[in-house]
Amino acid sequence: MSENIESVLNETRLFEPAEDFVARARIKAVDLEALHRKAESDYEGFWGDLAREEIDWHKPFTKTLDDSRAPHFGWFTDGLLNISWNCLDRHLAQRGDQAAIIFEGEPGDTRRISYRELHAEVCRFANGLKAQGVQKGDRVVIYMPMIPEAVVAMQACARIGAIHSVVFGGFSAEALRDRVNDAGAKMIVTSDGGHRGGKVVELKQAVDKAIDHGCPSIEKVVVFKRCGNDVVMRKEDVWWHDVIAGQADQCDPEWVDAEHPLFLLYTSGSTGKPKGIQHATGGYLLNAIVTNKWVFDMHDGDVFWCTADVGWITGHSYVAYGPLAIGGTEVIYEGTPTVPDAGRFWKVCQDHGVTIFYTAPTAIRALMKLGETWPEKYDLSKLRLLGTVGEPINPEAWMWYHTVIGKERCPIVDTWWQTETGAHMIAPVPGAMPTKPGSCTRPLPGIIADVVNEEGHPVGANQGGLLVIKKPWPSMLRTIWGDDDRFRKTYWGQFGGKYYLAGDSARRDEDGYFWIMGRIDDVLNVSGHRLGTMEVESALVAHPRVAEAAVVGRPHDVKGEAIVAFVICKGERPTGATAEAMLKELREWVSQEIGPIAKPDDIRFADNLPKTRSGKIMRRLLRSIARGEEITQDTSTLENEQVVLQLQGKA
Ligand code: 7RM
């Protein structure tokens, strides 16, 4: 591990927020210090007071933190609330006509949806869900394009206490089926298609295929008409417009206790099976609210745009819930950044007056490559704050974002967090502290993060180690759906249940700023999306001609990591034109099994995989080969040294 934990960055630039930004900021340096001090001196009081101030409770809680069943922590356990009420109803009197969502489709169609309208849509669909037999606690899979109805469906589930599980629309039918079955979902909400990359993505067709391959728990499929592409309506199918026809625009919320599961969201771990991360209602809502205030400094009049899809946690906390819970106005854009041209993101910012923009380093790097002429065509003067998430941002991309997009005027918030943490954990509070390119800065108030060695002892400044969180926090994951053992082992196993293990390595500099160095497990980060190497390996070996496969990551200047697969075929090792054909076929195969994001960039064929005497695949060696590095590892134990040459493409 020490190899990838060695820190190579030596970035010393410091950027102070502009005076006018500080003057308006919700949290200034003194406020931030006060928050930290309160969290340190009275941890439960800190979170309890925030929960009372920020959330409208139907019945107040009396217990802030229940740690009697650690590592299953409970927050605000005897309180009753509804998150949809907190996101919609409570704003109606003040903000009924304010835009909640400004939508732009990829073809250019736009819609402005006020809080009153969004409330009515959510209520109608919630009533419709009940009429279709969905009850509190039932799981509903949402497989939608990035359109307002995706948010409506999530909010409607929450309104009636159903547990949603959003599956990213870029996942294949097979990946969808596995998630539906693991969750035991009763219903899928989908659409005929979605516009992405100038094409129609046939979502309904993928749902049909998933069901044909076995989704025994599914009783109904609700289909929203977005693109008008041909779909076959089958016995389990019902149109969205028929579901809401005649339904009232009022729907009493189901008051649930704070620990009631709000959603499952599948994410990759180090095995082939994705984990259904389970979040609870009250704690999740609290961190979504406070981070939108602290980190995004959202004010009345701001137009917030988080480019993430609702299929990822970022689209949950910073599209579907957080911005609405604080009565904000947000942009939702359906498509890709380069349709019809590389100026699209900047045009959306200009046309809708975006003031706060939040995206992934991979998008920044891709747009940076396309040149400055694109952003220069548009008026970006309304932007006042920029954010990034999903992977470490390299200082070069940070500087480009800062100068070309932010015109040296906008602070950049580099936010470190995970599906499991529910909300930002380590991130700047932009009016209260300077930032450094490539650092996610300091843990937020109430988040007790540290960098420790294998024994759990804190390491010194600038030394690499394991990133841990030492105290429970409200929006932490509650368990892995259907696999509590894995939950205990993965996150709480290493330090006897004392600390939460994030699975990232990090260092902390002499100012206490954190620098994330990468994953410590076999998880890839491709364009900010988490993929288990085992997931891709399982997909490859499911191909009838593949005997064995090993997958590693290799640095990629746009995607962060590229996927390199080492494949052993049954029978002859493919070479020349046969290898070319096989490579194409396997890339397509993985795309079908998991989705296009998991397609290997490179596939190498060999007679065997390099293994140790005990039979373990020599992953470190494979990583060196994938990177084209000189081999320094001892390969003398290999049965067949020729294999290394084959994998290097030299034999
Ligand atoms: C929000 C999200 C989580 C993993 C995490 C890290 C990496 C995320 C940053 C980052 C460096 C960041 N959830 N990661 N944000 N690394 N700097 N600001 O991405 O569950 O999909 O992924 O992503 O490795 O553990 S996630």
XYZ file of C-alpha atoms and ligand atoms in Angstrom:
677
model
C 0.000 0.000 0.000
C 2.849 2.414 0.818
C 3.550 2.662 -2.891
C 0.310 4.397 -3.832
C 0.127 6.207 -0.539
C 3.337 8.081 -1.156
C 2.385 11.623 -1.829
C 3.710 13.259 -4.936
C 1.864 16.563 -4.919
C 3.710 19.625 -3.791
C 1.191 22.403 -4.280
C 1.652 25.493 -2.162
C -0.547 28.151 -3.805
C -3.207 29.624 -1.560
C -6.349 31.420 -2.785
C -8.256 33.754 -0.502
C -11.942 34.432 -1.241
C -12.659 37.900 -2.652
C -13.806 40.550 -0.167
C -17.274 40.941 -1.654
C -17.759 37.178 -1.515
C -16.794 37.146 2.152
C -19.033 40.120 2.912
C -22.135 38.248 1.708
C -21.164 34.782 2.924
C -23.492 32.946 5.302
C -20.512 31.639 7.244
C -17.469 33.807 7.857
C -14.218 32.741 9.476
C -15.419 33.566 13.002
C -18.697 31.701 12.460
C -16.854 28.660 11.190
C -14.574 28.605 14.208
C -17.609 28.928 16.480
C -19.275 25.981 14.748
C -16.137 23.854 15.117
C -15.827 24.797 18.782
C -19.436 23.940 19.509
C -19.119 20.574 17.738
C -15.997 19.816 19.774
C -17.400 20.803 23.139
C -20.933 19.441 22.759
C -21.155 17.014 19.851
C -24.734 15.851 20.368
C -25.946 19.324 21.222
C -24.381 20.625 18.033
C -26.264 18.189 15.795
C -29.425 18.238 17.880
C -29.706 22.032 17.738
C -29.115 22.041 13.981
C -31.755 19.363 13.475
C -34.285 21.410 15.449
C -33.450 24.598 13.536
C -33.223 23.242 10.009
C -35.915 20.557 9.832
C -39.672 20.908 10.295
C -40.614 17.989 12.533
C -44.129 16.619 12.722
C -43.204 15.291 16.154
C -39.987 16.540 17.751
C -37.286 14.060 18.682
C -36.065 13.712 22.250
C -32.932 11.634 21.624
C -30.236 13.019 19.318
C -27.814 10.106 18.966
C -28.557 6.496 19.778
C -25.246 4.632 19.934
C -26.548 1.596 21.795
C -26.365 -0.615 18.705
C -23.051 0.538 17.205
C -22.025 0.435 14.406
C -25.731 0.903 13.758
C -26.156 4.454 14.910
C -29.534 6.128 15.059
C -30.160 9.873 14.838
C -33.191 11.798 16.096
C -34.807 8.381 16.477
C -38.145 9.219 18.033
C -38.865 12.209 15.785
C -41.431 12.074 12.992
C -41.008 13.908 9.708
C -41.484 13.759 5.971
C -38.669 14.872 3.681
C -40.985 15.811 0.813
C -42.884 18.099 3.174
C -39.585 19.711 4.116
C -38.621 20.153 0.454
C -41.979 21.422 -0.807
C -44.911 22.159 1.482
C -43.002 24.286 3.928
C -41.977 26.693 1.158
C -45.399 27.179 -0.420
C -46.489 30.218 1.552
C -43.233 32.118 0.952
C -42.032 30.715 -2.358
C -45.029 29.244 -4.143
C -44.276 31.103 -7.372
C -40.504 30.928 -7.171
C -38.864 28.555 -9.661
C -37.841 25.341 -7.957
C -36.545 23.762 -11.165
C -35.431 25.316 -14.432
C -35.223 22.463 -16.883
C -33.476 22.303 -20.212
C -33.694 19.209 -22.389
C -30.879 18.240 -24.688
C -32.918 19.171 -27.801
C -33.292 22.686 -26.298
C -36.813 22.534 -24.812
C -37.129 24.379 -21.495
C -39.552 24.390 -18.564
C -39.792 26.500 -15.438
C -41.435 24.672 -12.563
C -42.474 26.685 -9.517
C -42.596 25.279 -6.004
C -46.392 25.225 -6.242
C -46.298 23.281 -9.499
C -43.655 20.865 -8.276
C -45.662 20.249 -5.124
C -48.773 19.498 -7.196
C -46.858 17.133 -9.518
C -45.314 15.263 -6.607
C -48.692 14.930 -4.884
C -50.402 13.671 -8.032
C -47.730 11.087 -8.656
C -47.662 10.075 -4.979
C -51.429 9.494 -5.104
C -50.919 7.586 -8.339
C -48.267 5.369 -6.775
C -50.632 4.504 -3.944
C -53.381 3.712 -6.448
C -50.955 1.339 -8.166
C -50.440 -0.507 -4.908
C -47.205 1.001 -3.610
C -47.076 1.128 0.182
C -44.775 2.429 2.873
C -41.532 0.427 2.883
C -41.957 -0.942 -0.661
C -38.961 -0.527 -2.958
C -39.414 1.385 -6.194
C -36.649 1.409 -8.793
C -36.348 4.624 -10.783
C -34.618 4.294 -14.167
C -35.065 7.656 -15.825
C -33.304 10.257 -17.906
C -32.252 13.503 -16.228
C -35.653 15.201 -16.382
C -37.796 16.801 -13.654
C -39.991 13.685 -13.472
C -37.017 11.782 -12.045
C -37.069 14.187 -9.083
C -40.877 14.042 -8.953
C -40.718 10.241 -8.718
C -38.127 10.338 -5.917
C -40.043 12.960 -3.956
C -43.317 11.072 -4.466
C -41.811 7.874 -3.058
C -40.490 9.796 -0.071
C -43.886 11.398 0.403
C -45.590 8.047 0.924
C -42.698 6.354 2.744
C -41.726 4.088 -0.154
C -37.977 3.454 -0.546
C -36.567 4.517 -3.882
C -33.561 3.027 -5.565
C -32.446 5.074 -8.541
C -30.493 3.164 -11.168
C -28.400 5.354 -13.472
C -29.932 5.414 -16.988
C -26.503 4.572 -18.428
C -26.549 1.147 -16.796
C -27.470 -1.827 -18.960
C -30.500 -4.113 -18.689
C -28.383 -6.709 -16.848
C -27.137 -4.224 -14.277
C -30.702 -2.970 -13.841
C -32.039 -6.487 -13.315
C -29.429 -7.272 -10.635
C -30.300 -4.098 -8.701
C -34.055 -4.657 -9.010
C -33.670 -8.175 -7.680
C -31.324 -7.297 -4.849
C -33.750 -4.604 -3.689
C -36.797 -6.834 -4.223
C -38.491 -3.902 -5.925
C -42.203 -3.954 -6.664
C -42.181 -1.290 -9.328
C -39.924 0.314 -11.920
C -40.517 3.918 -12.961
C -38.958 4.636 -16.328
C -39.527 6.570 -19.546
C -39.740 5.662 -23.199
C -36.317 7.195 -23.650
C -34.026 10.085 -22.850
C -32.012 12.470 -25.015
C -28.273 12.012 -24.588
C -25.409 12.669 -26.949
C -27.794 13.597 -29.774
C -29.477 10.194 -29.599
C -32.450 8.663 -27.851
C -31.402 6.255 -25.108
C -34.012 3.491 -25.145
C -34.709 3.082 -21.463
C -38.013 1.241 -21.748
C -36.427 -1.324 -24.029
C -33.766 -2.001 -21.394
C -36.490 -2.436 -18.760
C -38.275 -4.976 -20.987
C -35.050 -6.893 -21.379
C -34.340 -6.813 -17.639
C -37.801 -8.204 -16.958
C -37.431 -10.881 -19.646
C -34.258 -11.976 -17.882
C -36.095 -12.329 -14.581
C -37.354 -9.694 -12.172
C -39.884 -11.773 -10.230
C -40.704 -9.069 -7.664
C -41.820 -6.485 -10.236
C -45.584 -5.960 -10.429
C -45.818 -2.697 -12.371
C -43.744 -0.576 -14.727
C -44.666 3.100 -15.016
C -43.571 4.729 -18.279
C -43.182 8.474 -18.720
C -43.438 9.680 -22.307
C -40.372 11.835 -22.911
C -39.134 11.195 -26.466
C -42.113 9.673 -28.255
C -39.982 6.781 -29.515
C -41.809 3.509 -30.121
C -42.299 1.349 -27.077
C -44.220 -1.849 -26.585
C -46.632 -1.565 -23.669
C -46.874 -4.966 -22.017
C -49.144 -6.389 -19.359
C -47.231 -4.929 -16.397
C -46.861 -1.500 -18.036
C -48.839 1.667 -17.370
C -48.272 5.169 -18.734
C -47.268 7.875 -16.253
C -50.008 10.150 -17.629
C -52.587 7.455 -16.932
C -51.231 6.958 -13.427
C -51.755 10.630 -12.546
C -54.980 11.149 -14.504
C -57.689 12.286 -12.095
C -55.363 12.257 -9.070
C -55.631 15.099 -6.560
C -52.870 17.679 -6.332
C -52.804 17.282 -2.563
C -51.430 14.239 -0.797
C -51.020 14.010 2.953
C -47.425 13.063 3.655
C -46.680 9.839 5.481
C -44.991 10.874 8.736
C -42.119 8.473 9.171
C -39.666 8.152 11.993
C -36.273 9.674 11.408
C -34.638 6.277 10.914
C -37.126 5.152 8.263
C -35.129 4.160 5.153
C -35.329 6.933 2.566
C -33.481 5.259 -0.260
C -31.079 2.598 -1.435
C -28.373 3.505 -3.876
C -26.139 0.836 -5.348
C -22.435 1.532 -5.455
C -19.332 -0.460 -6.292
C -17.103 -2.123 -3.771
C -14.207 -4.480 -4.124
C -16.320 -7.520 -5.011
C -18.384 -8.156 -8.122
C -21.625 -7.424 -6.331
C -22.671 -3.772 -5.924
C -23.725 -2.680 -2.454
C -27.190 -1.290 -1.774
C -26.246 1.652 0.433
C -29.173 2.379 2.739
C -29.834 5.895 4.009
C -32.240 7.041 6.701
C -34.594 10.008 6.424
C -33.834 12.508 9.186
C -30.063 12.431 9.368
C -29.699 12.447 5.613
C -31.923 15.483 5.286
C -29.975 17.389 7.935
C -26.568 17.002 6.266
C -28.049 17.736 2.837
C -29.409 21.007 4.209
C -26.385 22.201 6.149
C -23.900 21.424 3.372
C -25.982 23.343 0.820
C -25.794 26.305 3.185
C -22.209 25.973 4.405
C -20.405 24.776 1.277
C -22.568 26.193 -1.506
C -23.422 29.308 0.483
C -26.820 29.304 -1.189
C -28.802 32.537 -0.877
C -32.140 33.740 -2.171
C -31.688 34.668 -5.803
C -28.986 32.089 -6.480
C -29.407 29.724 -9.411
C -27.686 26.474 -8.565
C -26.646 23.905 -11.129
C -25.263 20.531 -10.135
C -24.582 18.607 -13.337
C -24.740 15.161 -11.710
C -27.348 12.627 -12.748
C -29.855 11.499 -10.112
C -28.412 8.011 -10.631
C -25.482 9.017 -8.388
C -25.432 10.205 -4.801
C -24.517 13.717 -5.933
C -27.795 13.889 -7.832
C -29.625 12.829 -4.663
C -28.143 15.277 -2.189
C -27.552 18.224 -4.530
C -30.412 17.892 -7.039
C -33.329 15.881 -5.671
C -33.268 16.942 -2.008
C -30.760 19.475 -0.648
C -31.423 22.525 -2.862
C -35.190 22.046 -2.555
C -35.053 21.565 1.198
C -33.585 25.066 1.539
C -35.978 26.632 -0.971
C -33.404 27.157 -3.723
C -33.733 27.437 -7.485
C -31.887 24.831 -9.499
C -31.144 23.964 -13.098
C -31.616 20.438 -14.426
C -30.076 19.670 -17.801
C -30.820 16.413 -19.558
C -27.933 15.913 -21.926
C -24.200 15.734 -22.459
C -21.793 18.724 -22.295
C -20.899 18.634 -25.979
C -24.265 18.572 -27.795
C -24.689 20.365 -30.135
C -21.175 21.676 -29.440
C -18.565 22.096 -26.722
C -20.156 25.336 -25.533
C -23.340 23.750 -24.212
C -22.560 23.848 -20.487
C -21.513 27.493 -20.703
C -24.578 28.365 -22.766
C -26.812 26.765 -20.135
C -25.007 28.797 -17.447
C -25.521 31.995 -19.423
C -29.122 31.398 -20.487
C -30.378 30.512 -17.023
C -28.152 32.881 -15.056
C -26.373 30.158 -13.112
C -24.585 31.558 -10.047
C -23.285 28.337 -8.469
C -21.937 25.575 -10.706
C -20.978 22.101 -9.465
C -19.444 19.437 -11.693
C -16.812 16.683 -11.878
C -13.085 17.035 -12.610
C -13.460 14.703 -15.589
C -15.920 17.139 -17.202
C -13.615 20.070 -16.444
C -10.649 18.278 -18.026
C -12.680 17.291 -21.089
C -13.930 20.866 -21.577
C -10.461 22.260 -20.915
C -9.109 20.147 -23.793
C -11.658 21.695 -26.142
C -10.173 25.119 -25.569
C -11.041 28.516 -24.131
C -12.911 29.785 -27.161
C -16.031 27.902 -26.051
C -16.448 29.466 -22.614
C -15.349 32.839 -24.036
C -18.423 32.906 -26.284
C -20.767 33.079 -23.313
C -21.495 35.489 -20.514
C -20.422 33.755 -17.323
C -20.444 36.892 -15.192
C -23.267 35.666 -12.936
C -21.134 32.773 -11.655
C -19.944 33.398 -8.112
C -18.998 29.942 -6.815
C -17.670 26.776 -8.476
C -17.529 23.238 -7.152
C -16.065 19.844 -7.967
C -16.720 16.307 -6.815
C -16.003 12.696 -7.615
C -12.233 12.396 -7.764
C -9.133 14.388 -6.977
C -8.819 17.438 -9.205
C -5.355 18.008 -10.600
C -3.984 21.525 -9.965
C -3.836 22.239 -13.711
C -7.567 21.643 -14.179
C -8.238 23.571 -10.945
C -6.322 26.584 -12.296
C -8.194 26.439 -15.599
C -11.529 26.309 -13.778
C -10.403 29.204 -11.578
C -9.173 31.472 -14.366
C -11.151 30.609 -17.503
C -14.541 29.832 -15.926
C -14.397 31.680 -12.616
C -12.395 34.670 -13.995
C -10.370 34.522 -10.763
C -13.446 35.793 -8.952
C -15.160 32.594 -7.791
C -13.979 30.392 -4.952
C -13.744 26.700 -5.830
C -15.181 24.155 -3.418
C -13.530 20.757 -3.890
C -15.896 18.465 -1.994
C -14.809 15.069 -0.692
C -17.565 12.654 0.213
C -19.082 9.306 -0.793
C -22.344 7.511 -1.491
C -21.951 6.166 2.031
C -21.478 9.536 3.723
C -24.613 11.028 2.145
C -23.246 14.574 2.022
C -20.012 16.600 1.902
C -17.566 15.614 4.641
C -14.355 17.447 3.803
C -14.882 20.643 1.845
C -14.198 24.362 1.992
C -16.604 26.789 3.600
C -15.848 29.313 0.874
C -16.279 32.632 2.663
C -14.371 31.466 5.706
C -11.054 30.092 4.479
C -8.548 30.065 1.640
C -8.408 27.161 -0.798
C -5.464 25.270 -2.317
C -5.617 23.721 -5.801
C -6.050 19.959 -5.396
C -7.027 19.925 -1.718
C -10.554 19.392 -0.411
C -9.365 21.467 2.582
C -10.763 20.776 6.066
C -13.506 18.560 7.523
C -16.800 20.379 7.985
C -17.992 21.228 11.495
C -19.140 18.083 13.270
C -17.140 15.792 10.985
C -14.233 14.278 12.883
C -11.935 13.014 10.147
C -8.342 11.862 10.528
C -5.518 10.128 8.682
C -4.253 7.041 10.500
C -1.921 4.089 9.964
C -2.942 0.418 9.825
C -3.064 0.329 13.642
C -5.353 3.326 13.835
C -2.725 5.794 15.102
C -2.747 9.262 13.539
C 0.158 9.817 11.172
C 2.179 13.032 11.074
C 1.729 15.999 8.784
C 2.245 15.205 5.094
C 2.350 11.477 5.709
C 0.021 9.242 3.776
C -2.450 7.026 5.591
C -6.009 5.797 5.777
C -8.833 8.294 5.821
C -11.200 7.582 8.717
C -14.131 9.313 10.376
C -13.996 8.975 14.120
C -17.512 9.879 15.192
C -20.890 8.964 13.710
C -22.609 11.737 11.737
C -26.295 12.121 10.838
C -26.189 11.260 7.109
C -24.029 8.170 7.467
C -25.165 4.997 5.729
C -27.227 2.747 7.989
C -26.381 -0.611 6.439
C -25.979 -2.460 3.155
C -29.378 -3.687 2.033
C -29.631 -7.405 2.739
C -25.986 -7.759 3.768
C -25.389 -6.353 7.199
C -22.264 -8.494 7.625
C -20.643 -6.817 4.679
C -21.577 -3.443 6.164
C -19.834 -4.264 9.440
C -16.765 -5.743 7.778
C -16.259 -3.151 5.048
C -16.676 0.023 7.038
C -16.163 -0.913 10.677
C -13.972 -4.030 10.553
C -10.502 -2.547 10.497
C -10.382 -0.672 13.800
C -12.583 -2.842 15.981
C -15.709 -0.844 15.185
C -14.189 2.412 16.463
C -13.752 4.310 13.205
C -15.525 4.478 9.865
C -13.085 3.412 7.139
C -13.680 5.410 3.970
C -11.508 3.267 1.718
C -9.450 6.260 0.549
C -5.876 7.153 1.321
C -5.036 10.726 2.194
C -2.499 13.037 3.760
C -2.975 16.139 5.828
C -0.589 19.050 5.366
C 0.890 21.362 7.974
C -2.222 23.612 7.783
C -4.538 20.689 8.444
C -5.704 20.580 4.824
C -6.584 17.149 3.440
C -5.283 15.819 0.127
C -7.052 12.704 -1.133
C -4.639 10.293 -2.759
C -6.882 7.539 -4.119
C -8.630 4.319 -3.202
C -7.046 1.611 -1.090
C -9.274 -1.153 -2.443
C -9.908 -2.519 -5.914
C -12.236 0.266 -6.883
C -11.713 2.210 -10.096
C -12.737 5.802 -10.555
C -13.625 6.308 -14.200
C -14.923 9.776 -14.966
C -15.904 10.190 -11.345
C -17.893 6.956 -11.346
C -17.059 4.159 -8.988
C -16.579 0.754 -10.569
C -15.278 -2.370 -8.884
C -12.514 -4.153 -10.792
C -14.356 -7.350 -9.842
C -17.547 -6.124 -11.479
C -15.781 -5.716 -14.789
C -13.950 -9.020 -14.300
C -17.217 -10.844 -13.595
C -18.741 -9.344 -16.725
C -15.762 -10.474 -18.812
C -15.727 -14.049 -17.547
C -19.457 -14.287 -18.244
C -18.514 -14.255 -21.933
C -18.493 -17.836 -23.282
C -14.957 -17.532 -24.679
C -13.326 -16.005 -21.625
C -11.654 -18.264 -19.079
C -10.129 -15.699 -16.752
C -9.796 -11.950 -16.509
C -8.061 -9.342 -14.375
C -8.825 -5.640 -14.531
C -6.710 -2.719 -13.334
C -6.765 1.051 -13.683
C -4.243 3.221 -15.459
C -4.070 7.018 -15.161
C -5.988 8.816 -17.912
C -5.763 12.551 -18.450
C -9.504 13.115 -18.944
C -11.270 10.208 -17.296
C -9.012 9.990 -14.243
C -8.593 6.285 -14.728
C -8.816 4.097 -17.812
C -9.734 0.423 -17.603
C -7.185 -2.153 -18.746
C -8.283 -5.785 -18.882
C -6.029 -8.830 -19.062
C -7.937 -11.712 -20.556
C -7.275 -15.413 -20.893
C -9.450 -17.066 -23.525
C -10.614 -20.635 -23.665
C -8.665 -22.422 -26.387
C -6.126 -20.556 -28.509
C -4.829 -17.159 -27.441
C -6.226 -14.687 -29.980
C -3.563 -12.756 -31.905
C -3.540 -10.347 -34.846
C -6.904 -9.838 -36.520
C -8.572 -12.392 -34.232
C -7.433 -10.402 -31.222
C -8.782 -7.193 -32.788
C -12.182 -8.783 -33.354
C -12.251 -10.302 -29.887
C -11.339 -6.948 -28.343
C -14.271 -5.250 -30.051
C -16.616 -8.027 -29.073
C -15.572 -7.953 -25.416
C -15.873 -4.168 -25.170
C -19.408 -4.408 -26.540
C -20.101 -7.313 -24.197
C -19.083 -5.390 -21.066
C -21.158 -2.464 -22.268
C -24.170 -4.792 -22.436
C -23.436 -6.383 -19.070
C -22.771 -3.233 -17.062
C -23.023 -0.151 -19.251
C -20.832 1.918 -21.574
C -18.904 3.518 -18.667
C -17.392 0.116 -17.841
C -16.013 -0.634 -21.330
C -12.310 -1.522 -21.048
C -10.097 0.959 -22.894
C -7.529 -1.695 -23.569
C -7.618 -5.504 -23.537
C -4.509 -7.711 -23.567
C -4.644 -11.433 -24.264
C -2.234 -13.986 -22.803
C -1.924 -17.714 -22.101
C -2.036 -17.198 -18.315
C -2.318 -14.473 -15.744
C 0.777 -13.805 -13.631
C 0.167 -15.390 -10.234
C 2.077 -15.859 -7.015
C 2.841 -19.359 -5.730
C -0.243 -19.150 -3.553
C -2.299 -18.446 -6.634
C -2.973 -14.744 -6.135
C -3.055 -12.615 -9.248
C -0.082 -10.235 -9.183
C -2.095 -7.058 -9.493
C 0.795 -4.743 -8.818
C 2.636 -6.298 -11.738
C -0.447 -5.916 -13.921
C -0.711 -2.266 -12.934
C 2.908 -1.688 -13.961
C 2.280 -3.418 -17.274
C -0.873 -1.392 -17.878
C 1.070 1.807 -17.272
C 3.855 0.738 -19.573
C 6.326 0.959 -16.716
C 9.477 -1.023 -16.463
C 8.941 -4.200 -14.465
C 10.759 -4.045 -11.158
C 8.797 -6.778 -9.406
C 10.319 -10.205 -8.978
C 8.813 -12.375 -11.707
C 10.988 -15.386 -11.066
C 8.167 -17.205 -9.315
C 6.056 -17.107 -12.441
C 5.321 -20.421 -14.048
C 5.570 -18.920 -17.459
C 7.672 -15.781 -17.771
C 6.636 -15.502 -21.393
C 3.251 -14.325 -20.073
C 4.684 -10.949 -19.063
C 5.870 -10.357 -22.612
C 2.458 -11.351 -23.943
C 0.704 -8.953 -21.603
C 3.103 -6.197 -22.595
C 2.211 -6.895 -26.214
C 5.782 -7.955 -26.963
C 5.108 -11.599 -27.748
C -19.645 11.897 -4.195
C -19.072 10.645 -4.829
C -16.722 8.192 -3.669
C -15.243 8.167 -3.932
C -14.413 8.572 -2.745
C -13.160 9.091 -3.422
C -13.683 9.777 -4.665
C -15.122 11.833 -4.331
C -13.618 13.403 -4.187
C -12.954 12.157 -4.338
C -10.925 13.216 -4.235
C -12.811 14.596 -4.075
N -19.501 9.479 -4.294
N -13.923 11.205 -4.439
N -14.955 13.152 -4.196
N -11.612 12.064 -4.370
N -11.476 14.438 -4.104
N -13.368 15.805 -3.950
O -18.285 10.744 -5.718
O -19.510 7.051 -3.847
O -19.484 7.778 -6.142
O -17.469 7.949 -4.861
O -14.918 9.125 -4.958
O -12.340 8.014 -3.785
O -14.208 7.481 -1.895
S -19.040 8.009 -4.810
